[in-house]
Coordinates of C-alpha atoms in Angstrom, one line a residue:
Chain A
M1 CA -109.7 225.4 -44.5
T2 CA -108.9 225.4 -48.1
A3 CA -105.6 227.0 -49.3
S4 CA -105.2 229.6 -51.7
V5 CA -102.7 228.6 -54.3
E6 CA -101.0 231.0 -56.7
G7 CA -97.4 231.7 -58.9
V8 CA -95.3 228.8 -58.8
G9 CA -94.7 225.9 -56.3
L10 CA -92.2 223.4 -55.9
G11 CA -92.7 219.5 -55.3
L12 CA -91.8 218.6 -51.3
R13 CA -89.3 215.7 -51.7
H14 CA -87.7 213.9 -49.4
D15 CA -84.4 214.5 -51.0
L16 CA -85.2 218.7 -50.9
A17 CA -87.4 219.0 -47.4
K18 CA -84.5 219.4 -45.3
E19 CA -82.7 222.4 -46.7
L20 CA -86.2 223.3 -47.9
L21 CA -88.0 223.6 -44.8
E22 CA -84.8 225.2 -43.0
R23 CA -84.6 228.1 -45.3
R24 CA -88.5 228.3 -46.6
P25 CA -87.6 230.7 -49.7
E26 CA -90.1 233.2 -50.4
E27 CA -89.7 232.5 -53.9
V28 CA -91.5 229.3 -53.4
R29 CA -95.2 230.2 -53.2
W30 CA -96.9 226.5 -51.8
V31 CA -95.7 223.2 -52.3
E32 CA -96.8 220.0 -53.7
I33 CA -97.0 216.7 -52.1
H34 CA -97.5 213.0 -53.2
P35 CA -100.3 211.3 -50.9
E36 CA -99.0 207.9 -50.9
N37 CA -95.8 209.5 -49.3
Y38 CA -97.9 210.5 -46.5
V39 CA -100.8 208.4 -45.9
A40 CA -100.4 205.4 -43.3
R41 CA -96.9 206.7 -42.5
G42 CA -95.3 208.3 -39.9
G43 CA -91.4 209.6 -39.3
R44 CA -89.8 211.9 -41.2
F45 CA -92.6 212.5 -44.0
Q46 CA -94.6 213.7 -41.5
L47 CA -92.2 215.5 -40.0
N48 CA -91.8 217.0 -42.9
L49 CA -95.1 217.7 -44.2
E50 CA -96.1 219.4 -40.7
Q51 CA -93.3 221.7 -41.2
A52 CA -94.5 222.6 -44.8
M53 CA -98.4 223.0 -43.7
E54 CA -96.9 226.0 -41.3
R55 CA -95.3 227.7 -43.8
W56 CA -96.9 227.1 -47.8
P57 CA -100.2 226.0 -49.0
I58 CA -100.0 222.7 -50.0
V59 CA -101.2 220.7 -53.6
T60 CA -101.6 217.1 -53.5
H61 CA -100.9 215.0 -56.4
G62 CA -101.6 211.3 -56.7
L63 CA -99.3 208.4 -57.7
T64 CA -101.5 205.2 -57.9
C65 CA -105.1 206.1 -58.7
G66 CA -104.5 206.3 -62.1
V67 CA -108.4 207.5 -64.0
G68 CA -107.6 204.5 -66.5
T69 CA -107.3 201.7 -64.5
T70 CA -110.0 199.2 -65.0
Q71 CA -110.9 198.3 -61.5
P72 CA -112.9 200.9 -58.8
F73 CA -110.3 202.1 -56.1
D74 CA -110.0 200.4 -53.1
P75 CA -112.2 202.5 -50.8
A76 CA -109.8 202.0 -47.4
Y77 CA -107.7 204.3 -49.6
T78 CA -109.7 206.8 -50.8
R79 CA -110.9 207.3 -47.5
Q80 CA -107.6 207.8 -46.4
L81 CA -106.7 209.9 -48.9
R82 CA -110.0 212.1 -48.0
E83 CA -108.6 212.7 -44.4
L84 CA -105.5 213.4 -45.7
L85 CA -107.0 216.5 -48.5
E86 CA -109.0 217.3 -45.5
R87 CA -106.2 218.0 -43.1
V88 CA -103.7 219.5 -45.4
G89 CA -106.7 221.9 -47.0
A90 CA -105.9 220.9 -50.7
P91 CA -108.0 222.8 -53.2
F92 CA -108.4 219.9 -55.4
H93 CA -106.6 216.8 -55.8
S94 CA -104.7 215.6 -59.4
E95 CA -104.3 212.0 -60.6
H96 CA -102.9 211.1 -64.2
L97 CA -104.7 210.0 -66.8
C98 CA -103.0 206.4 -67.4
F99 CA -103.1 203.0 -65.8
G100 CA -100.8 201.9 -62.8
G101 CA -101.4 198.3 -62.1
I102 CA -104.3 195.7 -62.6
D103 CA -105.9 192.9 -60.7
D104 CA -104.3 194.4 -57.1
T105 CA -100.6 194.4 -59.0
F106 CA -99.1 197.9 -58.8
L107 CA -96.3 198.8 -61.6
H108 CA -95.3 202.2 -59.8
D109 CA -95.2 203.7 -62.9
L110 CA -97.8 206.0 -65.3
L111 CA -98.5 203.7 -68.6
P112 CA -100.7 204.6 -71.6
L113 CA -103.9 204.0 -72.3
P114 CA -105.5 203.6 -76.0
F115 CA -106.6 206.5 -77.1
N116 CA -110.4 205.1 -77.6
R117 CA -113.5 205.4 -76.4
E118 CA -113.5 202.4 -73.9
S119 CA -110.5 204.6 -72.4
V120 CA -112.5 207.5 -72.3
K121 CA -115.3 205.5 -70.6
T122 CA -113.2 204.1 -67.8
A123 CA -111.3 207.4 -67.1
A124 CA -114.7 209.3 -66.7
A125 CA -116.0 206.4 -64.2
R126 CA -112.7 206.4 -62.3
A127 CA -112.1 210.1 -62.1
R128 CA -116.1 210.7 -61.0
E129 CA -115.6 207.6 -58.3
L130 CA -113.0 209.6 -57.1
R131 CA -114.4 212.7 -57.3
D132 CA -117.1 211.4 -55.0
A133 CA -115.2 209.7 -52.3
I134 CA -112.8 212.6 -51.9
E135 CA -115.5 215.0 -51.8
R136 CA -113.5 217.8 -53.8
P137 CA -112.5 218.5 -57.5
V138 CA -110.6 216.0 -59.4
A139 CA -107.8 217.0 -62.1
I140 CA -106.8 214.8 -64.5
E141 CA -102.9 215.1 -65.7
N142 CA -101.8 214.5 -69.4
I143 CA -98.8 212.1 -69.0
S144 CA -95.5 211.6 -71.5
Y145 CA -96.1 208.5 -73.6
Y146 CA -93.6 206.5 -75.9
A147 CA -96.3 204.3 -77.3
D148 CA -99.7 203.8 -78.2
P149 CA -100.7 200.8 -77.1
L150 CA -103.2 200.2 -79.5
D151 CA -103.9 201.4 -83.0
P152 CA -105.4 205.2 -82.5
G153 CA -108.0 205.1 -84.8
G154 CA -107.4 208.8 -86.0
W155 CA -107.7 210.0 -82.6
T156 CA -104.9 212.2 -81.6
E157 CA -103.7 213.0 -78.0
P158 CA -106.0 216.2 -77.9
D159 CA -108.8 215.0 -78.8
F160 CA -108.5 211.8 -76.6
L161 CA -107.5 214.1 -73.3
L162 CA -110.6 216.7 -74.0
E163 CA -113.0 213.6 -74.5
V164 CA -111.7 212.3 -71.0
L165 CA -111.9 216.1 -69.4
D166 CA -115.8 216.2 -70.8
A167 CA -116.9 212.8 -70.2
A168 CA -115.9 212.9 -66.4
D169 CA -116.2 216.8 -66.1
A170 CA -113.1 217.3 -64.5
K171 CA -110.4 219.6 -64.3
L172 CA -106.9 219.5 -65.8
L173 CA -103.8 219.9 -64.1
L174 CA -101.7 220.7 -67.6
D175 CA -98.1 219.4 -67.3
V176 CA -96.6 221.2 -70.3
N177 CA -93.2 219.3 -70.0
N178 CA -95.3 216.1 -71.2
I179 CA -96.8 218.2 -74.5
Y180 CA -93.1 219.0 -75.3
V181 CA -91.8 215.4 -74.6
N182 CA -94.7 214.0 -76.3
S183 CA -94.4 216.8 -79.4
I184 CA -91.0 215.8 -79.9
N185 CA -91.5 212.2 -79.7
H186 CA -94.5 212.0 -81.9
G187 CA -94.2 214.7 -84.2
F188 CA -96.5 217.2 -83.5
D189 CA -96.4 221.0 -82.9
P190 CA -97.5 221.5 -79.5
R191 CA -99.0 225.1 -79.6
P192 CA -102.2 223.8 -81.6
Y193 CA -102.7 221.3 -78.3
I194 CA -102.4 224.0 -76.2
D195 CA -104.8 226.4 -78.6
R196 CA -107.4 223.8 -78.0
I197 CA -107.0 223.3 -74.2
P198 CA -110.4 225.0 -72.6
R199 CA -108.7 227.8 -70.1
D200 CA -112.0 227.0 -67.6
R201 CA -110.7 223.8 -66.8
V202 CA -107.2 224.3 -65.9
V203 CA -106.4 223.9 -62.7
Q204 CA -102.5 223.6 -62.2
I205 CA -99.5 223.3 -64.5
H206 CA -96.5 221.0 -64.2
V207 CA -93.1 221.8 -65.6
A208 CA -90.2 219.8 -65.3
G209 CA -86.6 218.6 -67.3
H210 CA -86.5 215.6 -69.3
F211 CA -83.4 213.4 -70.6
T212 CA -82.8 212.7 -74.0
G213 CA -81.5 209.3 -75.0
D214 CA -79.3 208.4 -77.6
D215 CA -81.7 207.2 -80.0
G216 CA -83.5 210.7 -80.0
V217 CA -86.4 209.6 -77.6
I218 CA -86.7 211.9 -75.1
I219 CA -87.7 210.6 -71.3
D220 CA -89.9 212.2 -69.0
T221 CA -87.6 211.9 -65.8
H222 CA -88.1 215.3 -64.0
G223 CA -84.2 214.6 -63.1
E224 CA -83.0 217.3 -65.6
D225 CA -83.1 221.3 -65.6
I226 CA -86.0 222.6 -67.6
C227 CA -85.2 222.9 -71.2
E228 CA -85.9 226.5 -73.2
G229 CA -88.2 224.5 -75.4
V230 CA -90.5 224.0 -72.4
Y231 CA -90.1 227.4 -70.8
E232 CA -91.3 228.9 -74.2
L233 CA -93.7 226.3 -74.3
L234 CA -95.1 227.5 -71.1
A235 CA -94.7 231.5 -71.5
Y236 CA -97.1 230.7 -74.8
T237 CA -99.6 228.5 -72.4
I238 CA -99.6 231.1 -69.5
A239 CA -100.3 234.0 -72.4
R240 CA -103.1 232.1 -72.9
L241 CA -105.0 230.6 -69.8
G242 CA -103.6 233.2 -67.4
R243 CA -103.2 233.1 -63.9
V244 CA -102.8 229.4 -63.2
P245 CA -100.2 228.3 -60.8
V246 CA -97.2 226.6 -62.4
L247 CA -95.3 223.5 -60.0
L248 CA -91.4 222.8 -60.9
E249 CA -91.2 219.0 -60.7
R250 CA -87.9 217.5 -59.7
D251 CA -87.8 213.6 -58.7
Q252 CA -84.3 212.5 -59.1
N253 CA -81.0 213.8 -60.2
F254 CA -81.1 216.8 -57.5
P255 CA -78.8 220.1 -57.9
T256 CA -78.5 222.2 -54.9
L257 CA -81.6 224.0 -53.9
D258 CA -80.0 227.3 -55.1
H259 CA -79.7 226.2 -58.3
L260 CA -83.7 224.8 -57.9
L261 CA -85.1 228.6 -56.8
E262 CA -83.0 229.9 -60.3
E263 CA -85.5 227.9 -62.0
V264 CA -88.4 228.6 -59.8
R265 CA -87.6 232.6 -60.2
R266 CA -87.1 232.3 -63.9
L267 CA -90.7 230.2 -63.7
G268 CA -91.8 233.2 -61.7
A269 CA -90.7 235.9 -64.2
I270 CA -92.6 234.0 -67.0
Y271 CA -95.4 233.3 -65.1
E272 CA -95.8 237.2 -64.4
R273 CA -95.3 238.2 -67.9
G274 CA -97.7 235.7 -69.6
V275 CA -100.3 237.0 -66.7
A276 CA -99.8 240.5 -67.9
A277 CA -100.2 239.6 -71.2
F278 CA -103.4 237.6 -70.8
E279 CA -104.7 240.2 -68.9
A280 CA -104.0 242.8 -70.9
E281 CA -105.4 241.5 -74.1
H282 CA -108.3 240.5 -72.2
A283 CA -109.3 243.9 -70.7
A284 CA -109.1 245.3 -74.3
Chain B
M1 CA -112.2 193.6 -83.4
T2 CA -110.0 195.8 -80.4
T3 CA -108.7 194.3 -77.4
P4 CA -110.6 194.9 -74.2
L5 CA -108.5 197.4 -72.3
A6 CA -108.4 194.8 -69.5
E7 CA -106.3 192.5 -71.9
V8 CA -104.1 195.6 -72.6
Q9 CA -103.3 195.9 -69.7
R10 CA -102.3 192.2 -68.2
A11 CA -100.3 192.4 -71.7
F12 CA -98.4 195.4 -70.1
T13 CA -98.1 194.2 -66.8
R14 CA -96.5 190.7 -67.9
I15 CA -94.4 192.6 -70.1
C16 CA -92.7 194.7 -67.1
F17 CA -92.8 191.5 -64.2
D18 CA -92.2 188.2 -66.2
A19 CA -89.1 187.1 -66.1
K20 CA -89.0 186.8 -70.5
P21 CA -91.6 189.4 -71.6
S22 CA -93.7 186.6 -74.2
D23 CA -94.1 187.3 -78.1
A24 CA -97.6 187.1 -77.5
D25 CA -97.8 190.0 -75.1
L26 CA -95.9 192.2 -77.3
A27 CA -98.3 191.5 -80.2
V28 CA -101.2 192.4 -78.0
L29 CA -99.4 195.9 -78.1
H30 CA -99.7 198.4 -81.7
A31 CA -96.3 200.3 -81.2
P32 CA -92.9 198.6 -82.2
P33 CA -91.5 196.0 -79.4
D34 CA -89.0 198.1 -78.3
R35 CA -91.2 201.3 -77.0
W36 CA -92.8 198.5 -74.5
L37 CA -89.3 197.0 -73.2
L38 CA -88.7 200.8 -72.5
Y39 CA -91.4 200.9 -70.3
R40 CA -90.0 197.4 -68.5
R41 CA -86.8 198.7 -67.8
M42 CA -88.0 201.9 -66.3
V43 CA -90.8 199.7 -64.2
R44 CA -87.8 197.7 -63.0
A45 CA -85.0 200.0 -62.5
R46 CA -87.6 202.0 -60.2
L47 CA -89.0 199.0 -57.9
F48 CA -85.1 197.8 -58.1
A49 CA -83.9 200.7 -56.8
M50 CA -86.5 201.0 -54.0
I51 CA -85.3 198.1 -52.9
R52 CA -81.8 198.2 -52.8
S53 CA -82.4 201.6 -51.0
G54 CA -83.9 199.3 -48.3
L55 CA -82.0 196.8 -48.1
P56 CA -78.0 198.1 -48.6
R57 CA -76.3 195.5 -46.9
T58 CA -78.6 192.6 -47.9
H59 CA -77.7 193.7 -51.6
E60 CA -73.7 194.0 -50.8
T61 CA -73.9 190.2 -49.2
L62 CA -75.7 188.7 -51.8
G63 CA -74.1 190.4 -54.6
K64 CA -75.5 191.9 -57.5
A65 CA -76.5 189.1 -59.6
R66 CA -78.2 187.1 -57.3
F67 CA -80.1 190.2 -55.5
D68 CA -81.6 190.7 -58.8
A69 CA -82.3 187.5 -59.3
S70 CA -84.3 187.5 -56.3
V71 CA -86.1 190.5 -57.0
S72 CA -87.2 189.3 -60.6
A73 CA -88.7 186.2 -59.0
Y74 CA -90.6 188.0 -56.6
L75 CA -91.8 190.4 -59.5
E76 CA -93.0 187.4 -61.6
E77 CA -94.1 184.9 -59.0
R78 CA -96.0 187.3 -56.9
G79 CA -95.5 191.1 -58.0
V80 CA -96.0 194.4 -56.1
R81 CA -99.3 194.2 -53.9
S82 CA -98.8 197.3 -52.2
R83 CA -99.5 200.8 -53.6
Y84 CA -97.4 202.0 -51.3
I85 CA -93.6 201.8 -53.4
R86 CA -92.3 201.6 -49.9
D87 CA -93.6 198.3 -49.2
V88 CA -92.1 196.7 -51.5
V89 CA -88.8 196.2 -49.4
D90 CA -90.9 194.3 -46.8
E91 CA -92.6 192.3 -50.0
L92 CA -89.3 191.1 -51.2
V93 CA -88.0 189.6 -48.1
A94 CA -91.5 188.2 -47.3
H95 CA -91.0 186.1 -51.1
A96 CA -87.3 185.6 -50.8
L97 CA -86.4 185.0 -47.4
P98 CA -87.8 181.0 -47.8
R99 CA -85.1 180.7 -50.5
W100 CA -82.5 182.4 -49.2
E101 CA -83.0 180.0 -46.0
A102 CA -82.7 177.0 -48.0
D103 CA -79.5 178.0 -49.7
P104 CA -76.8 176.4 -48.3
E105 CA -74.4 178.6 -50.5
L106 CA -75.5 181.7 -48.5
P107 CA -73.9 183.0 -45.7
A108 CA -75.5 181.9 -42.4
H109 CA -76.2 185.5 -41.5
L110 CA -77.9 186.9 -44.6
S111 CA -81.8 185.6 -43.3
D112 CA -80.8 187.9 -40.2
L113 CA -79.3 191.0 -42.0
A114 CA -82.3 191.0 -44.7
R115 CA -84.8 190.6 -41.4
Y116 CA -83.3 193.6 -39.8
E117 CA -83.1 195.9 -42.7
A118 CA -86.7 195.0 -43.1
T119 CA -87.8 195.3 -40.2
K120 CA -85.9 199.0 -40.0
W121 CA -87.2 200.1 -42.7
A122 CA -90.6 199.7 -41.7
V123 CA -89.8 201.3 -38.5
G124 CA -89.0 204.4 -40.3
S125 CA -92.3 204.2 -41.7
L126 CA -94.9 203.5 -38.8
E127 CA -97.8 205.9 -38.4
W128 CA -97.3 207.7 -34.4
S129 CA -100.9 206.7 -33.5
V130 CA -101.7 208.5 -30.3
P131 CA -101.4 206.1 -27.4
D132 CA -103.8 206.1 -24.5
A133 CA -103.1 208.8 -21.8
V134 CA -100.1 208.5 -20.1
A135 CA -100.3 209.2 -16.1
D136 CA -97.5 211.9 -15.4
E137 CA -95.9 209.4 -13.2
L138 CA -95.3 205.9 -14.1
D139 CA -97.9 204.0 -12.0
F140 CA -96.2 199.8 -11.6
E141 CA -99.8 198.9 -10.5
G142 CA -101.3 200.5 -14.3
V143 CA -101.1 199.3 -17.5
P144 CA -97.8 200.0 -19.7
V145 CA -98.3 202.4 -22.6
H146 CA -95.8 201.4 -25.2
N147 CA -94.7 203.8 -28.4
P148 CA -96.2 202.2 -31.4
T149 CA -93.2 202.3 -33.8
V150 CA -91.5 199.5 -31.9
R151 CA -90.6 196.8 -33.6
S152 CA -88.9 193.1 -31.9
T153 CA -87.4 190.6 -33.7
T154 CA -85.1 188.1 -32.8
L155 CA -81.7 187.6 -34.5
R156 CA -79.1 184.7 -34.5
H157 CA -75.9 186.6 -35.5
R158 CA -75.3 190.5 -34.5
V159 CA -76.1 191.9 -37.9
D160 CA -77.2 194.8 -35.8
R161 CA -74.1 195.8 -34.4
K162 CA -71.9 198.9 -36.8
D163 CA -68.8 198.7 -35.4
E164 CA -66.5 194.8 -35.4
R165 CA -67.4 191.9 -37.8
R166 CA -70.0 193.5 -40.4
D167 CA -69.0 191.1 -42.9
E168 CA -69.1 187.8 -40.9
P169 CA -71.0 188.7 -37.9
L170 CA -70.6 187.2 -34.6
E171 CA -73.1 184.2 -33.9
E172 CA -75.1 185.2 -30.7
P173 CA -78.9 185.2 -30.2
H174 CA -80.3 188.2 -29.4
R175 CA -83.5 190.5 -28.9
V176 CA -83.3 193.6 -30.5
L177 CA -86.1 196.2 -30.0
L178 CA -86.1 198.8 -32.9
Y179 CA -87.9 202.0 -32.5
R180 CA -88.3 205.5 -33.2
R181 CA -88.8 208.3 -30.2
P182 CA -91.6 210.6 -30.3
D183 CA -91.5 213.7 -32.4
D184 CA -88.0 212.1 -34.3
A185 CA -87.0 210.3 -37.0
P186 CA -83.9 208.4 -36.7
I187 CA -84.4 204.7 -35.8
Y188 CA -82.4 203.1 -32.6
G189 CA -82.0 199.4 -31.1
Y190 CA -82.0 198.4 -27.9
V191 CA -80.7 194.6 -27.4
I192 CA -82.8 192.9 -24.4
D193 CA -81.1 189.8 -22.9
P194 CA -83.7 186.7 -22.2
M195 CA -85.2 187.8 -18.9
G196 CA -86.2 191.0 -20.5
V197 CA -87.5 189.3 -23.5
E198 CA -89.9 187.7 -21.1
L199 CA -90.7 190.9 -18.8
Y200 CA -91.4 193.0 -22.1
E201 CA -93.5 190.5 -23.3
A202 CA -95.3 190.1 -20.0
W203 CA -96.0 194.0 -20.1
S204 CA -96.8 193.2 -24.0
V205 CA -100.1 191.8 -22.8
P206 CA -103.2 194.2 -23.5
D207 CA -104.6 195.6 -20.4
R208 CA -102.3 193.9 -18.1
S209 CA -100.3 195.9 -15.4
F210 CA -96.8 196.4 -15.0
A211 CA -97.3 194.4 -11.6
D212 CA -99.3 191.7 -13.0
G213 CA -96.5 191.3 -15.8
V214 CA -94.0 190.7 -13.4
R215 CA -95.8 188.0 -11.2
A216 CA -96.7 185.7 -14.5
V217 CA -92.6 185.6 -15.6
L218 CA -92.3 185.3 -11.7
A219 CA -95.0 182.3 -11.9
A220 CA -93.4 180.9 -15.1
R221 CA -90.1 180.6 -13.7
D222 CA -91.1 179.2 -10.4
R223 CA -89.6 181.7 -8.1
E224 CA -89.7 184.8 -5.7
P225 CA -89.0 188.3 -6.3
D226 CA -85.3 187.9 -4.9
P227 CA -83.2 191.4 -5.0
T228 CA -81.2 190.4 -8.3
F229 CA -84.2 189.6 -10.1
V230 CA -85.7 193.3 -8.5
D231 CA -82.8 195.2 -9.8
R232 CA -83.2 193.5 -13.0
M233 CA -86.3 194.1 -13.6
A234 CA -86.2 197.8 -12.5
G235 CA -83.1 198.9 -14.3
L236 CA -84.6 197.0 -17.6
L237 CA -88.1 199.0 -16.7
A238 CA -85.6 202.4 -16.7
A239 CA -84.2 201.8 -19.6
L240 CA -87.2 201.3 -21.6
V241 CA -89.0 204.4 -20.2
E242 CA -85.4 206.1 -20.8
R243 CA -85.6 205.5 -24.4
S244 CA -89.2 205.9 -25.0
I245 CA -90.1 202.1 -25.8
I246 CA -92.2 202.1 -22.8
L247 CA -93.6 205.9 -22.2
G248 CA -95.4 205.4 -19.4
S249 CA -98.6 203.9 -17.5
R250 CA -102.4 204.3 -17.5
R251 CA -105.0 203.1 -15.4

């Protein structure tokens, strides 16, 4: 069964799981998991997943099948991934527009791609390969990046992203925090970027907190509260895109669950206002 | 001419994993080197943290400098081979153990400690694959059905004891079975004596019954099943079943 995902969700992370699964707060409408934490694994993680499935729709977000990798994906892994997605009823599966390793070596991070034609071709091929292997839609997430690997040659980040989505015919997991982080680190206005996003491709939104270093560079840590700039950009985005589910990502430096639920409620209010604005405009 | 994508990614990988990033690799990439070194710090910080979390006592015993040097050598010489970040603990131990064992300056119990912690870490994540159908009552003529999360490790030192001499564990060769119970997450340990090891291994031979396993042990010992042997064997079997190390029997 494929789950219906609406409103604001929260990442099911090990440090949060115990209390989240005991309290099952109603403001959390769905949860997101990283499949790599559940494939070929038993113990606490499986028990948590089984409990979460009783309460919430599950959405999956991968960490190690960045579509920028130059090698085909391991078919043994994509088979296991497909089985997990089937089991949890994931409506789609998302991966990042990045690479995470080469020559059977994994970096376990999200590394940026050059904004060029070869990257587009590679990402489109991998996204299609993954979609065929898992037999459901693939969404690609825009990442935060701190440097261009090669001279961009005139392409901006949204140019590159839109080229990839078109070439792959893929869905988009729009990470609003990443656009905000990149806009500060690379000095551009994020709203025209949002304006260029094709609404029919967006299946999910991510928001998170980030860390600002002494040198002014913002690092996308998912370890801080969401800042005002990201809340404002999310409101702008929802008003433009309408009813797209929003996930709060918190991956480290965990506060209390109550503190996170305050953020979830604030996101929920922004979401409802944005959807209302969108629907009013489109009803007119 | 533009550098091919695969070459960019190889340079990036070496920048993250080499002991010292080379100027040649940094020159392949476009932006200022400090941004690539930022990536190097982030990649390594995540991996170091994961390995430390799996080997806390090994880290403490080795000290930060030596531990970090071992992790650096692993990343440079082997690199991370698993897509599951939890596997870096086992990969590091597999890479570092021969060097630690060959280093006379390190504590004698260090390799035991690393293997014990790595095994415990692995047991925490093992899948509970559905075992064969288990009979309602244990049949001694039946084939043992084992808990799939059990891992057996032989140790020279009592690094598995929580209480005494944690910094200088007793030298006492023994076998410990590490396992989880059904539908539960905590990891337990159960120490078995030499006769218990023989029986446990005999009961672990595929498709061999409890009774045939006992017969094999007795034949190897060239002895008859006297009352002492029977008592100890029955006590061991009861303990293994009570702890869910053996789940029961099947035909």
